[in-house]
PDB file of C-alpha atoms and ligand atoms in Angstrom:
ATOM      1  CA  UNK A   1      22.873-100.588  -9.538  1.00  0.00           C
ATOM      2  CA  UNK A   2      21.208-102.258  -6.445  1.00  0.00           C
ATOM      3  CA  UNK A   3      20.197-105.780  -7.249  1.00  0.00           C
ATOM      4  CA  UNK A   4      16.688-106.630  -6.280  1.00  0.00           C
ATOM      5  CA  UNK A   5      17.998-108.806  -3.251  1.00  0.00           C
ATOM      6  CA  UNK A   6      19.866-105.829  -1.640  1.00  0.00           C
ATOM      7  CA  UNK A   7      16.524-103.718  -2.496  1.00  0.00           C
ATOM      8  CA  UNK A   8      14.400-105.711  -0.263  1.00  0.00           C
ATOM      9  CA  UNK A   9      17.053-106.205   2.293  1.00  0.00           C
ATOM     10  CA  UNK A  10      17.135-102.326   2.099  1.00  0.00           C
ATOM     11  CA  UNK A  11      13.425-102.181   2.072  1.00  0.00           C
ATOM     12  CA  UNK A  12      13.386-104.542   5.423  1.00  0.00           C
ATOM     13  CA  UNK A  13      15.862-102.645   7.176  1.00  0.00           C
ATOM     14  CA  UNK A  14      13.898 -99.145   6.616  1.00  0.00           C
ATOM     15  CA  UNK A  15      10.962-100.535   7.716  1.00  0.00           C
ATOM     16  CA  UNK A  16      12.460-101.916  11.131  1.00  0.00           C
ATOM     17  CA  UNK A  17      13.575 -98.340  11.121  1.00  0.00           C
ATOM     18  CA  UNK A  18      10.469 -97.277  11.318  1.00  0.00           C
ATOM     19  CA  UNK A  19      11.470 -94.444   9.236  1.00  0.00           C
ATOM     20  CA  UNK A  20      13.173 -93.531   6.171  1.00  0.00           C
ATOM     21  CA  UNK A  21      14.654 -90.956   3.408  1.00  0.00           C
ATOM     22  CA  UNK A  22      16.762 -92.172   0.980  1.00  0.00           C
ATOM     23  CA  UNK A  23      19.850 -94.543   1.302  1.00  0.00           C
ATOM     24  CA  UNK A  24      21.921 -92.948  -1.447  1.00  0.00           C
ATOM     25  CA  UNK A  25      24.693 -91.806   0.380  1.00  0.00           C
ATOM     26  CA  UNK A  26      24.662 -95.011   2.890  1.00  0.00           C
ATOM     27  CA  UNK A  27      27.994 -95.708   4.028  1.00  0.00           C
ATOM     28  CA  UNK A  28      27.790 -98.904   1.649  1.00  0.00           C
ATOM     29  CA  UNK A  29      27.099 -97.423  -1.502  1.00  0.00           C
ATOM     30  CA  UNK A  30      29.672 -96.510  -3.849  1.00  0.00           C
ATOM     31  CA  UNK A  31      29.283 -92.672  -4.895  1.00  0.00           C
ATOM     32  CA  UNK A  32      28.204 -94.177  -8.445  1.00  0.00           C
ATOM     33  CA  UNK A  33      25.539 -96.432  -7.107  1.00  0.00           C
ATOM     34  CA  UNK A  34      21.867 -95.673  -7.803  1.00  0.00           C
ATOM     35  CA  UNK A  35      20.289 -93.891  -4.876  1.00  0.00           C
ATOM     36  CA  UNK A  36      17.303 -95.680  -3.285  1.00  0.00           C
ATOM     37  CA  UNK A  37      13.916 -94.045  -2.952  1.00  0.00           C
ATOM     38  CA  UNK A  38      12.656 -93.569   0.278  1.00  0.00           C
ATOM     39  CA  UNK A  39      10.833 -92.142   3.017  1.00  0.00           C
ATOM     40  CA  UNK A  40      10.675 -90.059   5.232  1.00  0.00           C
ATOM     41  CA  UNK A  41       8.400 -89.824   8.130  1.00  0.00           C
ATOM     42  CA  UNK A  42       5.220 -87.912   8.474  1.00  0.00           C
ATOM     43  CA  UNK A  43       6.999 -85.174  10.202  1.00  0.00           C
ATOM     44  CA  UNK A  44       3.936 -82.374   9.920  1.00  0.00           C
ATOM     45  CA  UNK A  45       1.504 -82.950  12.711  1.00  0.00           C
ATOM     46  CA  UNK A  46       3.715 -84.977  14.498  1.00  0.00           C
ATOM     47  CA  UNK A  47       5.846 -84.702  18.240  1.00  0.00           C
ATOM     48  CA  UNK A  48       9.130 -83.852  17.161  1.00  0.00           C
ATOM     49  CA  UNK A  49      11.271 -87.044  16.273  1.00  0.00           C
ATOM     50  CA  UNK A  50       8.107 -89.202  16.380  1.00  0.00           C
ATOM     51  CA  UNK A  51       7.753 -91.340  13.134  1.00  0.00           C
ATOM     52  CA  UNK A  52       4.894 -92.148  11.925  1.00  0.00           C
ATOM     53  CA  UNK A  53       3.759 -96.077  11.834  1.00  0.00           C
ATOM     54  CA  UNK A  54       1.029 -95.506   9.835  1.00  0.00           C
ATOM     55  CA  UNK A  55       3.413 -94.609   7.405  1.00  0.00           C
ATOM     56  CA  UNK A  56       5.097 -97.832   6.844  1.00  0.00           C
ATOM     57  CA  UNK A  57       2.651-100.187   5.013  1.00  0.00           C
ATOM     58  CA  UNK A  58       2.610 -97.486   2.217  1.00  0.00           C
ATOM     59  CA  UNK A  59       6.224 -96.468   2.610  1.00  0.00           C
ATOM     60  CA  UNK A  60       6.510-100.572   1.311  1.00  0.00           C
ATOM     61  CA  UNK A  61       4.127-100.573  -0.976  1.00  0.00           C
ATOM     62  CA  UNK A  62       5.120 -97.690  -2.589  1.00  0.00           C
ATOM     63  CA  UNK A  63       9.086 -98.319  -2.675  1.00  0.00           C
ATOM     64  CA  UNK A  64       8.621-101.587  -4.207  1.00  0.00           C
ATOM     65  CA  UNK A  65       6.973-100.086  -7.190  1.00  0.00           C
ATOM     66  CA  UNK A  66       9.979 -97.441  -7.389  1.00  0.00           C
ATOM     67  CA  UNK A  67      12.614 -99.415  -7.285  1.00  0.00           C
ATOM     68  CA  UNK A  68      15.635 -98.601  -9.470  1.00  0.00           C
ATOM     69  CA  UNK A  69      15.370 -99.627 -12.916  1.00  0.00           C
ATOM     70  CA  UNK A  70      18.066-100.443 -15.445  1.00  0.00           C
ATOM     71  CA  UNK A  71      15.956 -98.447 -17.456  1.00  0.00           C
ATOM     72  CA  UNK A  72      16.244 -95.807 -15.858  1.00  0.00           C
ATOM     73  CA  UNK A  73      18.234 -92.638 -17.090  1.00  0.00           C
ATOM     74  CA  UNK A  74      21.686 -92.285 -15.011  1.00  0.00           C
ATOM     75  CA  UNK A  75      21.510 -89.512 -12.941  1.00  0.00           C
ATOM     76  CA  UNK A  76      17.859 -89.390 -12.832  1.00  0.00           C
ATOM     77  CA  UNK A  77      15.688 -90.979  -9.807  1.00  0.00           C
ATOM     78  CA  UNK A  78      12.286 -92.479 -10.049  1.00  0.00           C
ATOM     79  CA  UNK A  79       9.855 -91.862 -12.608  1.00  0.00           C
ATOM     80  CA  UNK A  80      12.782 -89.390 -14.302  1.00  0.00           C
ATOM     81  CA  UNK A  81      13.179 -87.208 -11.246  1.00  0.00           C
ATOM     82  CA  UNK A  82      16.186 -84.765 -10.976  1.00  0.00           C
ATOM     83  CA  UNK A  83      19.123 -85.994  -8.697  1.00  0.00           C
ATOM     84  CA  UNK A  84      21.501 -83.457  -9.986  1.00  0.00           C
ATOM     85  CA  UNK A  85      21.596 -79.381 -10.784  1.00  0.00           C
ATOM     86  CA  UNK A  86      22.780 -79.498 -13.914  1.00  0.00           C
ATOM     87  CA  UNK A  87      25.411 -77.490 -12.957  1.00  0.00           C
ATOM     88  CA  UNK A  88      28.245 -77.309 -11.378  1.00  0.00           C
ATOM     89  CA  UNK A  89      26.778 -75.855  -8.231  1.00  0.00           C
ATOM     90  CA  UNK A  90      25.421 -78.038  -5.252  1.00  0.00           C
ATOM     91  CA  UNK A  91      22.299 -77.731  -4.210  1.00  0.00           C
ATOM     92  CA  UNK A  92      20.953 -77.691  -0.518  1.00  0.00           C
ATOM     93  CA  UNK A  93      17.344 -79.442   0.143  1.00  0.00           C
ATOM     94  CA  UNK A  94      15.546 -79.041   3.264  1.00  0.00           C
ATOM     95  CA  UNK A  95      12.623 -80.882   3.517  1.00  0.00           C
ATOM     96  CA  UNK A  96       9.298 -81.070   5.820  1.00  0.00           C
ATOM     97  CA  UNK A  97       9.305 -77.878   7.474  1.00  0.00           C
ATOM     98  CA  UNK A  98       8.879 -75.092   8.527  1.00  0.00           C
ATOM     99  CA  UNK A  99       9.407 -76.043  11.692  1.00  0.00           C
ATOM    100  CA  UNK A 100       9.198 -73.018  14.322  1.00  0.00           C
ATOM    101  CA  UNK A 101      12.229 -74.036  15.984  1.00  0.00           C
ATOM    102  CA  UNK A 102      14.759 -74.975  13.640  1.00  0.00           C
ATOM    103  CA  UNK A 103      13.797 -73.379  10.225  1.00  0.00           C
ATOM    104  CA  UNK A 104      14.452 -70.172  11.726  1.00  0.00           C
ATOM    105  CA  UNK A 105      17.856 -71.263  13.166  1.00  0.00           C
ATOM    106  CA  UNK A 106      18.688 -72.777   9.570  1.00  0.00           C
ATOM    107  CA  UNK A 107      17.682 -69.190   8.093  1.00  0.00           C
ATOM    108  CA  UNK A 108      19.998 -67.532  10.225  1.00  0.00           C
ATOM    109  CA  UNK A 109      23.362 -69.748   9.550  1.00  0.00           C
ATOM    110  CA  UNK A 110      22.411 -69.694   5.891  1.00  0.00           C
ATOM    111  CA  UNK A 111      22.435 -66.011   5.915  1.00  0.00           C
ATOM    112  CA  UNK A 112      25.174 -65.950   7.814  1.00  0.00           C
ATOM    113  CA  UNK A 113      27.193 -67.940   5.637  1.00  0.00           C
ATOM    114  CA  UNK A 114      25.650 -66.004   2.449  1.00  0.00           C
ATOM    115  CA  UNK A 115      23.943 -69.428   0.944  1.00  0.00           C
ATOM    116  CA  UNK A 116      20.671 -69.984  -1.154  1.00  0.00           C
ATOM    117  CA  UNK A 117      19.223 -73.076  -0.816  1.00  0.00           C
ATOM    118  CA  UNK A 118      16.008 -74.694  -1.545  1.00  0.00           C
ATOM    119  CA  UNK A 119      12.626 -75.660   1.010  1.00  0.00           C
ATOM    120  CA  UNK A 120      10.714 -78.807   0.407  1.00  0.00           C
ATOM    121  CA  UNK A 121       7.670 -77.332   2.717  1.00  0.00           C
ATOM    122  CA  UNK A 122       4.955 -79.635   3.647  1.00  0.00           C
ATOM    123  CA  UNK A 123       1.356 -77.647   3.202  1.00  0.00           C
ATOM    124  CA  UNK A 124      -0.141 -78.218   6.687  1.00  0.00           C
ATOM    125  CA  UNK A 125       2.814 -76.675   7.914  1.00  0.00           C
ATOM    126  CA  UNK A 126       3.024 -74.154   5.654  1.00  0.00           C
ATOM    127  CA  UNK A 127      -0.094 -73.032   7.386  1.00  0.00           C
ATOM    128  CA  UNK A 128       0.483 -73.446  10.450  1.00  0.00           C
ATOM    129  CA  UNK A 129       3.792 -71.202  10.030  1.00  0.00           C
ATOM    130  CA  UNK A 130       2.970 -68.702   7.327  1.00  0.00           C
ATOM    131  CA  UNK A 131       5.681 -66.368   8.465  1.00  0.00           C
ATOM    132  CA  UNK A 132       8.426 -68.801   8.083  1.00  0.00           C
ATOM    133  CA  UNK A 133       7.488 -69.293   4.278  1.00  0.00           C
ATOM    134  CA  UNK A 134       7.230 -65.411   4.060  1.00  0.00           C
ATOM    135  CA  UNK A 135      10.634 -65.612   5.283  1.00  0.00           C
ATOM    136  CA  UNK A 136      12.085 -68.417   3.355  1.00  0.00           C
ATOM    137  CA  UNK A 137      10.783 -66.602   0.233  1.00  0.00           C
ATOM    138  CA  UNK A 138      11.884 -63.045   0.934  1.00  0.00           C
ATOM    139  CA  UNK A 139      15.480 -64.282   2.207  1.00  0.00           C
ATOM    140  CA  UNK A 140      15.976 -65.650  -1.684  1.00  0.00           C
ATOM    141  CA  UNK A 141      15.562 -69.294  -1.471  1.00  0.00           C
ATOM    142  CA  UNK A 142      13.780 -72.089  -3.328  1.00  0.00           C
ATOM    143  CA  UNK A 143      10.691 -72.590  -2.235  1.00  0.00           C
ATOM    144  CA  UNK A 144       9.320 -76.588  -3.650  1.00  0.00           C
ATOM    145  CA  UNK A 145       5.983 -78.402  -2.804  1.00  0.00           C
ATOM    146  CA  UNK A 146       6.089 -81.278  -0.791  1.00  0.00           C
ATOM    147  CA  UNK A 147       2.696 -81.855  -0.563  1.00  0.00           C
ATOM    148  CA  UNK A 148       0.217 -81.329   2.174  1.00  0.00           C
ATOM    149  CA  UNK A 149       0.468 -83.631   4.315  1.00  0.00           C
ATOM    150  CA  UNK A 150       3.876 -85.784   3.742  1.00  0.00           C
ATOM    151  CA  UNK A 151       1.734 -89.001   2.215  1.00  0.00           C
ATOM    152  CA  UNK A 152       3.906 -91.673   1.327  1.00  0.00           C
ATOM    153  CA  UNK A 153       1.239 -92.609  -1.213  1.00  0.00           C
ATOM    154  CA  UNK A 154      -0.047 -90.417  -2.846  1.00  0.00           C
ATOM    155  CA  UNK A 155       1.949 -90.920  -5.993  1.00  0.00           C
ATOM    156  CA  UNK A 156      -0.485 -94.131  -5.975  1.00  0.00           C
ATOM    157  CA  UNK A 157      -3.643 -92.399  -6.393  1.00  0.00           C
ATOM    158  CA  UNK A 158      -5.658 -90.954  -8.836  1.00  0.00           C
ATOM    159  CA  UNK A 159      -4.215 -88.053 -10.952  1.00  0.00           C
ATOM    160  CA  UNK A 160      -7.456 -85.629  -9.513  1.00  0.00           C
ATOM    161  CA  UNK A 161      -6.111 -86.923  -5.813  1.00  0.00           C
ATOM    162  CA  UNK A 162      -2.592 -85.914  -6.756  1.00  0.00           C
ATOM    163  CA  UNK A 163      -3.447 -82.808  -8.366  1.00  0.00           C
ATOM    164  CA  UNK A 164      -5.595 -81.508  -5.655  1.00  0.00           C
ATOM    165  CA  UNK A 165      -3.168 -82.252  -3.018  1.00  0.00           C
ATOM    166  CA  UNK A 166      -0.957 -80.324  -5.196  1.00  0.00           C
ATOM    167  CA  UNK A 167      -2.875 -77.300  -5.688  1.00  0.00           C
ATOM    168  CA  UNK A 168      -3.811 -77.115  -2.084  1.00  0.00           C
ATOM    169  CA  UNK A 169      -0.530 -77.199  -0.572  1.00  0.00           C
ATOM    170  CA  UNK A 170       1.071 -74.018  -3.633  1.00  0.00           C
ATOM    171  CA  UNK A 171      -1.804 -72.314  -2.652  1.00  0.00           C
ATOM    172  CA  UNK A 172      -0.821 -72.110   0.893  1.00  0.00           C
ATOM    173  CA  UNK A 173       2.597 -71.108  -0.273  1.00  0.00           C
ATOM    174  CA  UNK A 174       1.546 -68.265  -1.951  1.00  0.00           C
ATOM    175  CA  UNK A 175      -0.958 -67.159   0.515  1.00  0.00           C
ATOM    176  CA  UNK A 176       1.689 -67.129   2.867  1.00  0.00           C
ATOM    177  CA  UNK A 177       4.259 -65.539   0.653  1.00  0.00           C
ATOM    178  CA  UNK A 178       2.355 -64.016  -2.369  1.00  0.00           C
ATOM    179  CA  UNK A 179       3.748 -64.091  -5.927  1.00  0.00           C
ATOM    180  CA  UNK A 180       6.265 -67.072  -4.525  1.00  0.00           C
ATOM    181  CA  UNK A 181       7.441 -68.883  -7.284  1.00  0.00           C
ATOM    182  CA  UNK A 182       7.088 -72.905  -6.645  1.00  0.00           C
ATOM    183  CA  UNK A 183       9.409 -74.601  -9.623  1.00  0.00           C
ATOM    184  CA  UNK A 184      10.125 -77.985  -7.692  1.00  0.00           C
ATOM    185  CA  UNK A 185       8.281 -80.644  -6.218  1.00  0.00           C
ATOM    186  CA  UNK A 186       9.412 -83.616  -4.238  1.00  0.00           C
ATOM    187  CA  UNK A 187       7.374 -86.396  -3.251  1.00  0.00           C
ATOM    188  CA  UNK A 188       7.357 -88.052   0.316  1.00  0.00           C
ATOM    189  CA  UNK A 189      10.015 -90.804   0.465  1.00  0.00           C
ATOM    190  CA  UNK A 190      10.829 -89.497  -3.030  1.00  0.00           C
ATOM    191  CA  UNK A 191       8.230 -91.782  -3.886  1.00  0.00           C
ATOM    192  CA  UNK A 192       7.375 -90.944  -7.165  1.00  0.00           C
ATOM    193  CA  UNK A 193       5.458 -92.200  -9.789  1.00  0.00           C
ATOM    194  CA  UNK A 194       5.019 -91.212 -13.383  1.00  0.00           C
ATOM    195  CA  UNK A 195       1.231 -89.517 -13.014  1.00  0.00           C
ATOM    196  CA  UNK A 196       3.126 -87.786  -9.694  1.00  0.00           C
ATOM    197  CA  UNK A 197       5.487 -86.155 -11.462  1.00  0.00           C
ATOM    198  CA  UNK A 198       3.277 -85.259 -14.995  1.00  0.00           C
ATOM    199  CA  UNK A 199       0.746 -84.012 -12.760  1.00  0.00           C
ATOM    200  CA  UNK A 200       3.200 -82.030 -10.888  1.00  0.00           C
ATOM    201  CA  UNK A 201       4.746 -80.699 -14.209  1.00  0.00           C
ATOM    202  CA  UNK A 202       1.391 -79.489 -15.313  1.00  0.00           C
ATOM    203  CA  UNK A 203       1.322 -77.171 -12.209  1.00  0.00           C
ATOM    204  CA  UNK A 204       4.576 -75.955 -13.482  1.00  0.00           C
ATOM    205  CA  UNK A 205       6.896 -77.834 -11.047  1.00  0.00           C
ATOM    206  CA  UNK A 206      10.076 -80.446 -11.842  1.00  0.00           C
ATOM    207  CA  UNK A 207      10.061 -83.336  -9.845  1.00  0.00           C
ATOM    208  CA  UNK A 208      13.475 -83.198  -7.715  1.00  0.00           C
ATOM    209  CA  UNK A 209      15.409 -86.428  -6.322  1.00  0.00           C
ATOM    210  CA  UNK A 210      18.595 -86.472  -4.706  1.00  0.00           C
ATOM    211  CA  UNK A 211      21.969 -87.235  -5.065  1.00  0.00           C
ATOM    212  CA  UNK A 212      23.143 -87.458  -1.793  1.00  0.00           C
ATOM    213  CA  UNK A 213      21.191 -88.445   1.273  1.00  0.00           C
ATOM    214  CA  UNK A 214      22.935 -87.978   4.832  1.00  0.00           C
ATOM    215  CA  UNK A 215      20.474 -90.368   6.486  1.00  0.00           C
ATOM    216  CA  UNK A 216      19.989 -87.320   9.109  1.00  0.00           C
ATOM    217  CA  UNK A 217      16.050 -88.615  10.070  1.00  0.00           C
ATOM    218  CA  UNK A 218      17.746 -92.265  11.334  1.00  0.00           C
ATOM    219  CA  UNK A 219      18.777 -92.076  15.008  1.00  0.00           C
ATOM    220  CA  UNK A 220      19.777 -95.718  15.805  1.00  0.00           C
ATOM    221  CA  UNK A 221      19.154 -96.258  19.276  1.00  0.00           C
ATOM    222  CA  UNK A 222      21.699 -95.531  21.543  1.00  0.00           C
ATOM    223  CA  UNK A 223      23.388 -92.466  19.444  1.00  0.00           C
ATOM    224  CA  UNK A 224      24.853 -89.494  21.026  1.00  0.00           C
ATOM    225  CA  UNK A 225      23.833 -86.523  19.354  1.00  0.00           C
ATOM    226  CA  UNK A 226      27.576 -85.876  18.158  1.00  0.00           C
ATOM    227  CA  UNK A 227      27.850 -89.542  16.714  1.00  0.00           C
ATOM    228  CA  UNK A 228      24.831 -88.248  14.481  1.00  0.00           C
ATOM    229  CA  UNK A 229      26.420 -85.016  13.714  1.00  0.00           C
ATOM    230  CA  UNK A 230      29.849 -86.938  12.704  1.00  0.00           C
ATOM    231  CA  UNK A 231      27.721 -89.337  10.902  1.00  0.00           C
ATOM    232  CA  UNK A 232      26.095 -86.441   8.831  1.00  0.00           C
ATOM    233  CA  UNK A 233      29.482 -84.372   8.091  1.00  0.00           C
ATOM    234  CA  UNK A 234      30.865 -87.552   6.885  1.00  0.00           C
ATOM    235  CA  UNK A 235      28.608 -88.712   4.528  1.00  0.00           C
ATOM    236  CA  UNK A 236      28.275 -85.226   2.960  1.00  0.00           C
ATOM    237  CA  UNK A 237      31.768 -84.937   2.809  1.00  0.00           C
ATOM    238  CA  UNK A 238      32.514 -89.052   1.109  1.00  0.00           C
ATOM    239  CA  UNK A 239      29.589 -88.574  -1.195  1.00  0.00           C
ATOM    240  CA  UNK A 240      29.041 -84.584  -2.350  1.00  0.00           C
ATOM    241  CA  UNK A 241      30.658 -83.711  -5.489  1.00  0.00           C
ATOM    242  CA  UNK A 242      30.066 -81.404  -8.709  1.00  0.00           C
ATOM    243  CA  UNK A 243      25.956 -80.997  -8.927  1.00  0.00           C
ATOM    244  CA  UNK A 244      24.579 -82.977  -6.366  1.00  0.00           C
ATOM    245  CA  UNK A 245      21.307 -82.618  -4.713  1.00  0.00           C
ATOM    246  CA  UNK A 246      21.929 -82.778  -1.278  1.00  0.00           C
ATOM    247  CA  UNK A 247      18.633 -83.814   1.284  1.00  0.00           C
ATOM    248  CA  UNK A 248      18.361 -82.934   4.880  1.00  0.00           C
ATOM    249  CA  UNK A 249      15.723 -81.898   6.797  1.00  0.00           C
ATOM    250  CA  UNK A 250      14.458 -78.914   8.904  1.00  0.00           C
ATOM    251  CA  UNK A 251      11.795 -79.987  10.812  1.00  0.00           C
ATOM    252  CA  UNK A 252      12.684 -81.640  14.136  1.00  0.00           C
ATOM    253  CA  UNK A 253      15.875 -82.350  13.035  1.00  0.00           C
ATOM    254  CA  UNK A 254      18.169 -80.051  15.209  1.00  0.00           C
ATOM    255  CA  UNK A 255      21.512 -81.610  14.710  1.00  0.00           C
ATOM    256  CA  UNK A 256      21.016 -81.376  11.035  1.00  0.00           C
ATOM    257  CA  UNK A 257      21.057 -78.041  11.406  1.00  0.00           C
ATOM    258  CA  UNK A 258      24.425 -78.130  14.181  1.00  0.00           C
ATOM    259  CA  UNK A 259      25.889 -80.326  11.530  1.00  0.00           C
ATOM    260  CA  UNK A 260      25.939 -77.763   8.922  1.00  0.00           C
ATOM    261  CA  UNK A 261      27.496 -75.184  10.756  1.00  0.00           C
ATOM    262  CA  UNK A 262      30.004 -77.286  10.143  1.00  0.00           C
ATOM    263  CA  UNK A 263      29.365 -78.689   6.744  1.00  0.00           C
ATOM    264  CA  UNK A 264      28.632 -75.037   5.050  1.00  0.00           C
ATOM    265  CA  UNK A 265      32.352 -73.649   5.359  1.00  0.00           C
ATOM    266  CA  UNK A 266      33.617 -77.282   4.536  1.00  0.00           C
ATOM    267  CA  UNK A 267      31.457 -77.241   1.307  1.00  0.00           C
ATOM    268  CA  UNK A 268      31.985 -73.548  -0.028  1.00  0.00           C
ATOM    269  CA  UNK A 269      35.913 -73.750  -0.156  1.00  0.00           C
ATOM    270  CA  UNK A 270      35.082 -76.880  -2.393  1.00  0.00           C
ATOM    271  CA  UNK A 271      31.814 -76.141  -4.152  1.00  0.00           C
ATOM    272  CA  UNK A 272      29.554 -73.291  -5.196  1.00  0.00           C
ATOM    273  CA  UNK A 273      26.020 -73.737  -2.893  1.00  0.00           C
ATOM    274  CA  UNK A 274      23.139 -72.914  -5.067  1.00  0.00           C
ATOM    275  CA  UNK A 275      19.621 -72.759  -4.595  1.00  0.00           C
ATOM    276  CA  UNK A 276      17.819 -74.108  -7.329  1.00  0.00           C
ATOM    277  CA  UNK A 277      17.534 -72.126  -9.806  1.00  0.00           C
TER     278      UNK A 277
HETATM  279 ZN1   ZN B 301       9.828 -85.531   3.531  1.00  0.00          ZN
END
């Protein structure tokens, strides 16, 4: 369990930066250790790679209110999120997409490699790339809400506001692909907060942490594309085991995708890959 020093070290160092999913699987932390919440960038609407500083004064506000707890379940994240399957299986999570040019590249290796896995989609996207949900949907994978437009706060406002954000972005999921099921929801930064994930329940969804975060949205200045890819693959590979929730990300993240060409054949001769079920 992070002591609340190291948590607002961590908290400094994501906001320098500038960015931020989870720390669970940093190169530090002991596979027991409590993952962090975090953040990720507004991807949707955004250049590709180009973080968001409008994101960081909530990205602060809202971590410090869901920091780990002692009270806290083990093996659950914030506000009693899932970090694990339940199973034996591991679970892939893409989140932030579709993105036009690397969702579909991501469908293609995970068809290749016969693997289900499961698509955090954020809402404006989902509408600006319909067919990509379609495709998600009718190619057997988990489809799960990650609201409409990747706020790092919204877990902060009013039930109504969370709801409606909610609503908006399954109902662009099923427009896109009709009769989709939508089980999961993860919040921004898995940044959630008890009203987040009750109101989120209500619609029908679980509220879905991670176990195992590869860091693959932090490109330290100065990396090569195949230090990040070597960086990935290694952190899967130290902190993966039996049920983890694995998060990556689709949109604009194209060595994430390179890195699990690799990481795929690695993982099934160890694990079964499920898509949440
Ligand atoms: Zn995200």
């Amino acid at each position: 369990m992070r002591t609340p020093k190291v948590w607002v070290i961590g908290l400094a160092l994501a906001a320098l930066a500038g960015c931020g999913t989870a720390v669970a699987a940093a190169p530090t932390a002991p596979p027991s250790a409590s993952p962090s919440p975090s953040a990720s960038p507004s991807r949707s609407a955004l250049p590709s790679g180009a973080p968001s500083p409008s994101d960081r004064p909530g990205l602060t506000a809202v971590r410090s209110s869901s920091a780990p707890s002692a009270d806290r379940p083990r093996h659950r994240g914030p506000a009693n999120s899932l970090m694990r399957t339940g199973k034996a299986g591991v679970a892939l999570t893409f989140d932030d997409g579709p993105d036009p040019a690397q969702t579909p590249k991501l469908l293609d290796l995970l068809k290749k490699r016969h693997v289900k896995a499961t698509f955090c989609v954020v809402g404006e996207n989902v509408a600006a790339h319909p067919d990509l949900v379609r495709r998600i949907a009718a190619e057997g994978h988990t489809l799960c809400n990650h609201t409409w437009r990747h706020s790092l706060t919204l877990g902060k406002q009013k039930p109504s506001v969370i709801r409606a954000d909610l609503q908006r972005t399954n109902d662009a999921i099923r427009a896109a692909a009709p009769g989709a099921e939508i089980k999961y929801m993860r919040a921004p930064g898995g940044n959630f907060t008890p009203a987040f994930v009750a109101e989120a329940a209500d619609l029908g969804m679980t509220s879905i942490y991670w176990q195992v975060d590869p860091r693959d949205w932090d490109h330290p200045a100065g990396e090569s594309g195949a230090a990040h890819r070597a960086k990935l693959i290694r952190s899967v590979k130290k902190h993966v085991g039996k049920g983890a929730i694995v998060l990556s990300h689709d949109y604009a993240q194209p060595d994430t995708i390179a890195a699990y060409e690799t990481l795929i054949p690695w993982l099934q001769r160890r694990y079964k890959l499920i898509a949440l079920p």
